[in-house]
């Protein structure tokens, strides 16, 4: 996900004065009902985060989602930008998640319905994606966590974490080459293609 923004000023609709939640530091899922319906947010360890993804970030997420489609197990499908129901202080919104079709019309989706989670990091989201979310996903038994990092000059780097018997993630691989795995199902992610896409749009931005 991308960098957190400052929280918007929340107004009490009855008085149009600043809401008591405007100064709130420790959020729960119960507080989320106070937010505008069209606001994009996630909740990590009681911290309200308002991501503002760039077009390149979203494009990479879509490409990863498409690469996860072939041979996806029956009953599951990959989707982008979907909130996961975890607990009162956590409602993460991974960039890509493979979920059970039983939850196709539901949001947020229970975290136990997630087969695989992918985050595309930005320069300011490394800690959140590699520490805070890492802990949330591991403690809720998401067996495979993939981090796609497009911030390296030498190319996009994909890191696969897999849940171990001790309830923590082990790093299975970290690569800028074509990634293949059979866990949790046969997957191929063309990391060099993601690098080429990133570079194409980065060059266009520099020339604008």
PDB file of C-alpha atoms in Angstrom:
ATOM      1  CA  UNK A   1       0.000   0.000   0.000  1.00  0.00           C
ATOM      2  CA  UNK A   2       1.031   3.634  -0.336  1.00  0.00           C
ATOM      3  CA  UNK A   3       1.835   6.244   2.259  1.00  0.00           C
ATOM      4  CA  UNK A   4      -0.599   7.209   4.976  1.00  0.00           C
ATOM      5  CA  UNK A   5      -2.174  10.651   4.684  1.00  0.00           C
ATOM      6  CA  UNK A   6      -3.311  12.944   7.453  1.00  0.00           C
ATOM      7  CA  UNK A   7      -6.785  12.053   8.713  1.00  0.00           C
ATOM      8  CA  UNK A   8      -9.551  14.228   7.254  1.00  0.00           C
ATOM      9  CA  UNK A   9     -11.332  16.525   9.641  1.00  0.00           C
ATOM     10  CA  UNK A  10     -14.470  14.684  10.650  1.00  0.00           C
ATOM     11  CA  UNK A  11     -17.546  16.809  11.344  1.00  0.00           C
ATOM     12  CA  UNK A  12     -20.501  16.017  13.547  1.00  0.00           C
ATOM     13  CA  UNK A  13     -23.421  16.156  11.056  1.00  0.00           C
ATOM     14  CA  UNK A  14     -25.687  17.632  13.738  1.00  0.00           C
ATOM     15  CA  UNK A  15     -23.524  20.656  14.540  1.00  0.00           C
ATOM     16  CA  UNK A  16     -20.978  20.791  11.688  1.00  0.00           C
ATOM     17  CA  UNK A  17     -18.362  21.127  14.410  1.00  0.00           C
ATOM     18  CA  UNK A  18     -15.253  18.892  14.579  1.00  0.00           C
ATOM     19  CA  UNK A  19     -16.233  15.398  15.657  1.00  0.00           C
ATOM     20  CA  UNK A  20     -14.764  13.886  18.813  1.00  0.00           C
ATOM     21  CA  UNK A  21     -13.285  11.238  16.515  1.00  0.00           C
ATOM     22  CA  UNK A  22     -11.203  13.913  14.792  1.00  0.00           C
ATOM     23  CA  UNK A  23      -8.731  13.738  17.675  1.00  0.00           C
ATOM     24  CA  UNK A  24      -8.972   9.984  18.096  1.00  0.00           C
ATOM     25  CA  UNK A  25      -5.670   8.106  18.193  1.00  0.00           C
ATOM     26  CA  UNK A  26      -6.777   4.524  18.836  1.00  0.00           C
ATOM     27  CA  UNK A  27      -9.395   3.461  16.307  1.00  0.00           C
ATOM     28  CA  UNK A  28     -11.545   0.325  16.262  1.00  0.00           C
ATOM     29  CA  UNK A  29     -13.776  -1.114  13.566  1.00  0.00           C
ATOM     30  CA  UNK A  30     -16.778   0.323  15.427  1.00  0.00           C
ATOM     31  CA  UNK A  31     -15.439   3.826  14.733  1.00  0.00           C
ATOM     32  CA  UNK A  32     -15.260   3.256  10.983  1.00  0.00           C
ATOM     33  CA  UNK A  33     -19.000   3.908  10.615  1.00  0.00           C
ATOM     34  CA  UNK A  34     -18.222   7.592  11.235  1.00  0.00           C
ATOM     35  CA  UNK A  35     -16.163   7.817   8.040  1.00  0.00           C
ATOM     36  CA  UNK A  36     -17.535   8.945   4.664  1.00  0.00           C
ATOM     37  CA  UNK A  37     -18.823   5.965   2.702  1.00  0.00           C
ATOM     38  CA  UNK A  38     -16.548   6.635  -0.282  1.00  0.00           C
ATOM     39  CA  UNK A  39     -13.383   7.046   1.806  1.00  0.00           C
ATOM     40  CA  UNK A  40     -10.612   4.534   1.115  1.00  0.00           C
ATOM     41  CA  UNK A  41      -9.022   3.428   4.385  1.00  0.00           C
ATOM     42  CA  UNK A  42      -7.415   0.617   6.333  1.00  0.00           C
ATOM     43  CA  UNK A  43      -6.967   0.024  10.035  1.00  0.00           C
ATOM     44  CA  UNK A  44      -3.674  -1.380  11.354  1.00  0.00           C
ATOM     45  CA  UNK A  45      -3.097  -1.829  15.088  1.00  0.00           C
ATOM     46  CA  UNK A  46      -5.674   0.861  15.860  1.00  0.00           C
ATOM     47  CA  UNK A  47      -4.123   3.349  13.416  1.00  0.00           C
ATOM     48  CA  UNK A  48      -6.348   4.790  10.719  1.00  0.00           C
ATOM     49  CA  UNK A  49      -4.520   4.915   7.379  1.00  0.00           C
ATOM     50  CA  UNK A  50      -5.794   6.689   4.275  1.00  0.00           C
ATOM     51  CA  UNK A  51      -3.807   5.300   1.328  1.00  0.00           C
ATOM     52  CA  UNK A  52      -3.396   7.342  -1.830  1.00  0.00           C
ATOM     53  CA  UNK A  53      -1.976   4.943  -4.437  1.00  0.00           C
ATOM     54  CA  UNK A  54      -0.269   6.166  -7.598  1.00  0.00           C
ATOM     55  CA  UNK A  55      -1.401   4.927 -11.020  1.00  0.00           C
ATOM     56  CA  UNK A  56       1.821   2.873 -11.374  1.00  0.00           C
ATOM     57  CA  UNK A  57       1.163   1.239  -8.010  1.00  0.00           C
ATOM     58  CA  UNK A  58      -2.383   0.303  -9.026  1.00  0.00           C
ATOM     59  CA  UNK A  59      -1.246  -0.918 -12.438  1.00  0.00           C
ATOM     60  CA  UNK A  60       1.320  -3.255 -10.866  1.00  0.00           C
ATOM     61  CA  UNK A  61      -1.338  -4.600  -8.501  1.00  0.00           C
ATOM     62  CA  UNK A  62      -3.677  -5.327 -11.425  1.00  0.00           C
ATOM     63  CA  UNK A  63      -0.893  -7.104 -13.338  1.00  0.00           C
ATOM     64  CA  UNK A  64      -0.092  -9.278 -10.317  1.00  0.00           C
ATOM     65  CA  UNK A  65      -3.787 -10.099  -9.937  1.00  0.00           C
ATOM     66  CA  UNK A  66      -3.966 -11.218 -13.579  1.00  0.00           C
ATOM     67  CA  UNK A  67      -0.868 -13.414 -13.121  1.00  0.00           C
ATOM     68  CA  UNK A  68      -2.556 -15.092 -10.142  1.00  0.00           C
ATOM     69  CA  UNK A  69      -5.633 -16.106 -12.151  1.00  0.00           C
ATOM     70  CA  UNK A  70      -4.316 -19.109 -14.121  1.00  0.00           C
ATOM     71  CA  UNK A  71      -4.677 -22.368 -12.165  1.00  0.00           C
ATOM     72  CA  UNK A  72      -6.332 -20.612  -9.233  1.00  0.00           C
ATOM     73  CA  UNK A  73      -8.115 -23.342  -7.230  1.00  0.00           C
ATOM     74  CA  UNK A  74     -11.803 -23.902  -7.835  1.00  0.00           C
ATOM     75  CA  UNK A  75     -13.769 -21.856  -5.364  1.00  0.00           C
ATOM     76  CA  UNK A  76     -11.197 -19.031  -5.160  1.00  0.00           C
ATOM     77  CA  UNK A  77     -10.393 -15.916  -7.187  1.00  0.00           C
ATOM     78  CA  UNK A  78      -7.857 -13.048  -7.002  1.00  0.00           C
ATOM     79  CA  UNK A  79      -9.082  -9.489  -6.534  1.00  0.00           C
ATOM     80  CA  UNK A  80      -7.471  -6.105  -5.855  1.00  0.00           C
ATOM     81  CA  UNK A  81      -8.037  -3.600  -3.068  1.00  0.00           C
ATOM     82  CA  UNK A  82     -10.286  -5.612  -0.739  1.00  0.00           C
ATOM     83  CA  UNK A  83     -10.612  -5.087   3.023  1.00  0.00           C
ATOM     84  CA  UNK A  84     -10.093  -8.035   5.367  1.00  0.00           C
ATOM     85  CA  UNK A  85     -12.015  -8.477   8.602  1.00  0.00           C
ATOM     86  CA  UNK A  86      -9.474  -9.350  11.312  1.00  0.00           C
ATOM     87  CA  UNK A  87     -10.361  -7.960  14.752  1.00  0.00           C
ATOM     88  CA  UNK A  88     -11.495  -4.759  16.451  1.00  0.00           C
ATOM     89  CA  UNK A  89      -8.203  -2.932  15.831  1.00  0.00           C
ATOM     90  CA  UNK A  90      -7.308  -4.286  12.408  1.00  0.00           C
ATOM     91  CA  UNK A  91      -8.966  -4.125   9.001  1.00  0.00           C
ATOM     92  CA  UNK A  92      -6.131  -4.258   6.455  1.00  0.00           C
ATOM     93  CA  UNK A  93      -6.708  -3.599   2.763  1.00  0.00           C
ATOM     94  CA  UNK A  94      -4.148  -5.622   0.797  1.00  0.00           C
ATOM     95  CA  UNK A  95      -3.363  -4.675  -2.776  1.00  0.00           C
ATOM     96  CA  UNK A  96      -4.213  -8.170  -4.019  1.00  0.00           C
ATOM     97  CA  UNK A  97      -5.866 -11.067  -2.197  1.00  0.00           C
ATOM     98  CA  UNK A  98      -7.019 -14.514  -3.288  1.00  0.00           C
ATOM     99  CA  UNK A  99     -10.336 -15.130  -1.545  1.00  0.00           C
ATOM    100  CA  UNK A 100     -13.066 -17.753  -1.440  1.00  0.00           C
ATOM    101  CA  UNK A 101     -15.972 -17.229  -3.822  1.00  0.00           C
ATOM    102  CA  UNK A 102     -18.380 -17.588  -0.922  1.00  0.00           C
ATOM    103  CA  UNK A 103     -17.411 -14.010   0.003  1.00  0.00           C
ATOM    104  CA  UNK A 104     -17.777 -12.529  -3.489  1.00  0.00           C
ATOM    105  CA  UNK A 105     -20.566 -10.162  -2.395  1.00  0.00           C
ATOM    106  CA  UNK A 106     -19.174  -9.296   1.035  1.00  0.00           C
ATOM    107  CA  UNK A 107     -16.859  -6.625   2.383  1.00  0.00           C
ATOM    108  CA  UNK A 108     -14.837  -6.762   4.473  1.00  0.00           C
ATOM    109  CA  UNK A 109     -13.999 -10.425   3.848  1.00  0.00           C
ATOM    110  CA  UNK A 110     -13.092 -12.571   6.878  1.00  0.00           C
ATOM    111  CA  UNK A 111      -9.333 -13.037   6.951  1.00  0.00           C
ATOM    112  CA  UNK A 112      -9.740 -16.805   7.170  1.00  0.00           C
ATOM    113  CA  UNK A 113     -11.211 -16.647   3.658  1.00  0.00           C
ATOM    114  CA  UNK A 114      -7.870 -15.371   2.286  1.00  0.00           C
ATOM    115  CA  UNK A 115      -5.675 -17.984   0.614  1.00  0.00           C
ATOM    116  CA  UNK A 116      -2.901 -15.573  -0.403  1.00  0.00           C
ATOM    117  CA  UNK A 117      -2.166 -11.899   0.254  1.00  0.00           C
ATOM    118  CA  UNK A 118       0.020  -9.552  -1.825  1.00  0.00           C
ATOM    119  CA  UNK A 119       1.219  -6.059  -0.947  1.00  0.00           C
ATOM    120  CA  UNK A 120       2.865  -3.694  -3.443  1.00  0.00           C
ATOM    121  CA  UNK A 121       5.041  -1.419  -1.324  1.00  0.00           C
ATOM    122  CA  UNK A 122       5.940   2.234  -1.723  1.00  0.00           C
ATOM    123  CA  UNK A 123       8.998   4.045  -0.284  1.00  0.00           C
ATOM    124  CA  UNK A 124       6.999   5.091   2.779  1.00  0.00           C
ATOM    125  CA  UNK A 125       5.126   1.836   3.408  1.00  0.00           C
ATOM    126  CA  UNK A 126       8.036  -0.568   3.932  1.00  0.00           C
ATOM    127  CA  UNK A 127       7.674  -0.697   7.704  1.00  0.00           C
ATOM    128  CA  UNK A 128       3.916  -1.178   7.588  1.00  0.00           C
ATOM    129  CA  UNK A 129       4.046  -3.895   4.925  1.00  0.00           C
ATOM    130  CA  UNK A 130       7.089  -5.744   6.282  1.00  0.00           C
ATOM    131  CA  UNK A 131       6.389  -5.424  10.006  1.00  0.00           C
ATOM    132  CA  UNK A 132       2.905  -4.307  11.078  1.00  0.00           C
ATOM    133  CA  UNK A 133       0.938  -6.133   8.387  1.00  0.00           C
ATOM    134  CA  UNK A 134       3.414  -9.023   8.448  1.00  0.00           C
ATOM    135  CA  UNK A 135       2.467  -9.563  12.090  1.00  0.00           C
ATOM    136  CA  UNK A 136      -1.276  -9.187  11.488  1.00  0.00           C
ATOM    137  CA  UNK A 137      -1.331 -11.679   8.622  1.00  0.00           C
ATOM    138  CA  UNK A 138       0.901 -14.212  10.385  1.00  0.00           C
ATOM    139  CA  UNK A 139      -1.071 -14.118  13.637  1.00  0.00           C
ATOM    140  CA  UNK A 140      -4.252 -14.797  11.647  1.00  0.00           C
ATOM    141  CA  UNK A 141      -2.744 -17.758   9.775  1.00  0.00           C
ATOM    142  CA  UNK A 142      -2.578 -16.341   6.257  1.00  0.00           C
ATOM    143  CA  UNK A 143      -0.251 -19.056   4.997  1.00  0.00           C
ATOM    144  CA  UNK A 144       1.373 -17.145   2.125  1.00  0.00           C
ATOM    145  CA  UNK A 145       2.298 -13.451   2.084  1.00  0.00           C
ATOM    146  CA  UNK A 146       3.941 -11.948  -1.003  1.00  0.00           C
ATOM    147  CA  UNK A 147       5.563  -8.516  -1.071  1.00  0.00           C
ATOM    148  CA  UNK A 148       6.236  -6.842  -4.422  1.00  0.00           C
ATOM    149  CA  UNK A 149       8.736  -4.016  -4.060  1.00  0.00           C
ATOM    150  CA  UNK A 150       9.098  -1.712  -7.090  1.00  0.00           C
ATOM    151  CA  UNK A 151      11.407   0.758  -5.331  1.00  0.00           C
ATOM    152  CA  UNK A 152      14.713  -0.920  -6.239  1.00  0.00           C
ATOM    153  CA  UNK A 153      16.581   0.730  -9.115  1.00  0.00           C
ATOM    154  CA  UNK A 154      17.780  -2.646 -10.386  1.00  0.00           C
ATOM    155  CA  UNK A 155      14.272  -3.959 -10.820  1.00  0.00           C
ATOM    156  CA  UNK A 156      11.133  -5.015  -9.001  1.00  0.00           C
ATOM    157  CA  UNK A 157      11.831  -7.518  -6.215  1.00  0.00           C
ATOM    158  CA  UNK A 158       9.313 -10.144  -5.128  1.00  0.00           C
ATOM    159  CA  UNK A 159       9.633 -11.737  -1.681  1.00  0.00           C
ATOM    160  CA  UNK A 160       7.589 -14.750  -0.641  1.00  0.00           C
ATOM    161  CA  UNK A 161       6.888 -15.355   3.054  1.00  0.00           C
ATOM    162  CA  UNK A 162       5.364 -18.623   4.224  1.00  0.00           C
ATOM    163  CA  UNK A 163       3.873 -19.372   7.621  1.00  0.00           C
ATOM    164  CA  UNK A 164       6.001 -21.736   9.712  1.00  0.00           C
ATOM    165  CA  UNK A 165       5.061 -24.082  12.551  1.00  0.00           C
ATOM    166  CA  UNK A 166       6.014 -21.419  15.110  1.00  0.00           C
ATOM    167  CA  UNK A 167       3.367 -19.036  13.767  1.00  0.00           C
ATOM    168  CA  UNK A 168       5.876 -16.680  12.118  1.00  0.00           C
ATOM    169  CA  UNK A 169       6.738 -16.104   8.485  1.00  0.00           C
ATOM    170  CA  UNK A 170       9.859 -17.607   6.964  1.00  0.00           C
ATOM    171  CA  UNK A 171      11.339 -15.986   3.861  1.00  0.00           C
ATOM    172  CA  UNK A 172      11.088 -18.608   1.120  1.00  0.00           C
ATOM    173  CA  UNK A 173      12.542 -16.583  -1.721  1.00  0.00           C
ATOM    174  CA  UNK A 174      13.389 -13.046  -2.791  1.00  0.00           C
ATOM    175  CA  UNK A 175      13.945 -12.494  -6.497  1.00  0.00           C
ATOM    176  CA  UNK A 176      13.851 -10.102  -9.440  1.00  0.00           C
ATOM    177  CA  UNK A 177      13.531 -13.061 -11.834  1.00  0.00           C
ATOM    178  CA  UNK A 178      10.449 -15.015 -12.883  1.00  0.00           C
ATOM    179  CA  UNK A 179       8.855 -16.371  -9.701  1.00  0.00           C
ATOM    180  CA  UNK A 180       7.235 -19.800  -9.578  1.00  0.00           C
ATOM    181  CA  UNK A 181       5.762 -21.763  -6.706  1.00  0.00           C
ATOM    182  CA  UNK A 182       3.331 -24.606  -6.036  1.00  0.00           C
ATOM    183  CA  UNK A 183       2.153 -23.133  -2.722  1.00  0.00           C
ATOM    184  CA  UNK A 184      -0.685 -22.464  -2.127  1.00  0.00           C
ATOM    185  CA  UNK A 185      -1.261 -23.398  -5.801  1.00  0.00           C
ATOM    186  CA  UNK A 186       0.845 -23.364  -8.997  1.00  0.00           C
ATOM    187  CA  UNK A 187       1.729 -19.707  -9.599  1.00  0.00           C
ATOM    188  CA  UNK A 188       4.016 -17.890 -12.029  1.00  0.00           C
ATOM    189  CA  UNK A 189       4.671 -14.173 -11.612  1.00  0.00           C
ATOM    190  CA  UNK A 190       6.774 -12.554 -14.338  1.00  0.00           C
ATOM    191  CA  UNK A 191       8.760 -10.134 -12.193  1.00  0.00           C
ATOM    192  CA  UNK A 192      10.897  -8.813 -15.116  1.00  0.00           C
ATOM    193  CA  UNK A 193       7.628  -7.910 -16.888  1.00  0.00           C
ATOM    194  CA  UNK A 194       6.610  -5.908 -13.815  1.00  0.00           C
ATOM    195  CA  UNK A 195       9.989  -4.140 -13.917  1.00  0.00           C
ATOM    196  CA  UNK A 196       9.550  -3.313 -17.610  1.00  0.00           C
ATOM    197  CA  UNK A 197       6.093  -1.926 -16.904  1.00  0.00           C
ATOM    198  CA  UNK A 198       7.363   0.163 -14.000  1.00  0.00           C
ATOM    199  CA  UNK A 199      10.240   1.533 -16.082  1.00  0.00           C
ATOM    200  CA  UNK A 200       7.987   2.343 -19.043  1.00  0.00           C
ATOM    201  CA  UNK A 201       5.668   4.489 -16.962  1.00  0.00           C
ATOM    202  CA  UNK A 202       8.471   6.003 -14.907  1.00  0.00           C
ATOM    203  CA  UNK A 203      10.214   7.150 -18.078  1.00  0.00           C
ATOM    204  CA  UNK A 204       6.963   8.608 -19.381  1.00  0.00           C
ATOM    205  CA  UNK A 205       6.557  10.511 -16.130  1.00  0.00           C
ATOM    206  CA  UNK A 206      10.076  11.924 -16.339  1.00  0.00           C
ATOM    207  CA  UNK A 207       9.484  13.044 -19.899  1.00  0.00           C
ATOM    208  CA  UNK A 208       6.204  14.779 -19.094  1.00  0.00           C
TER     209      UNK A 208
END
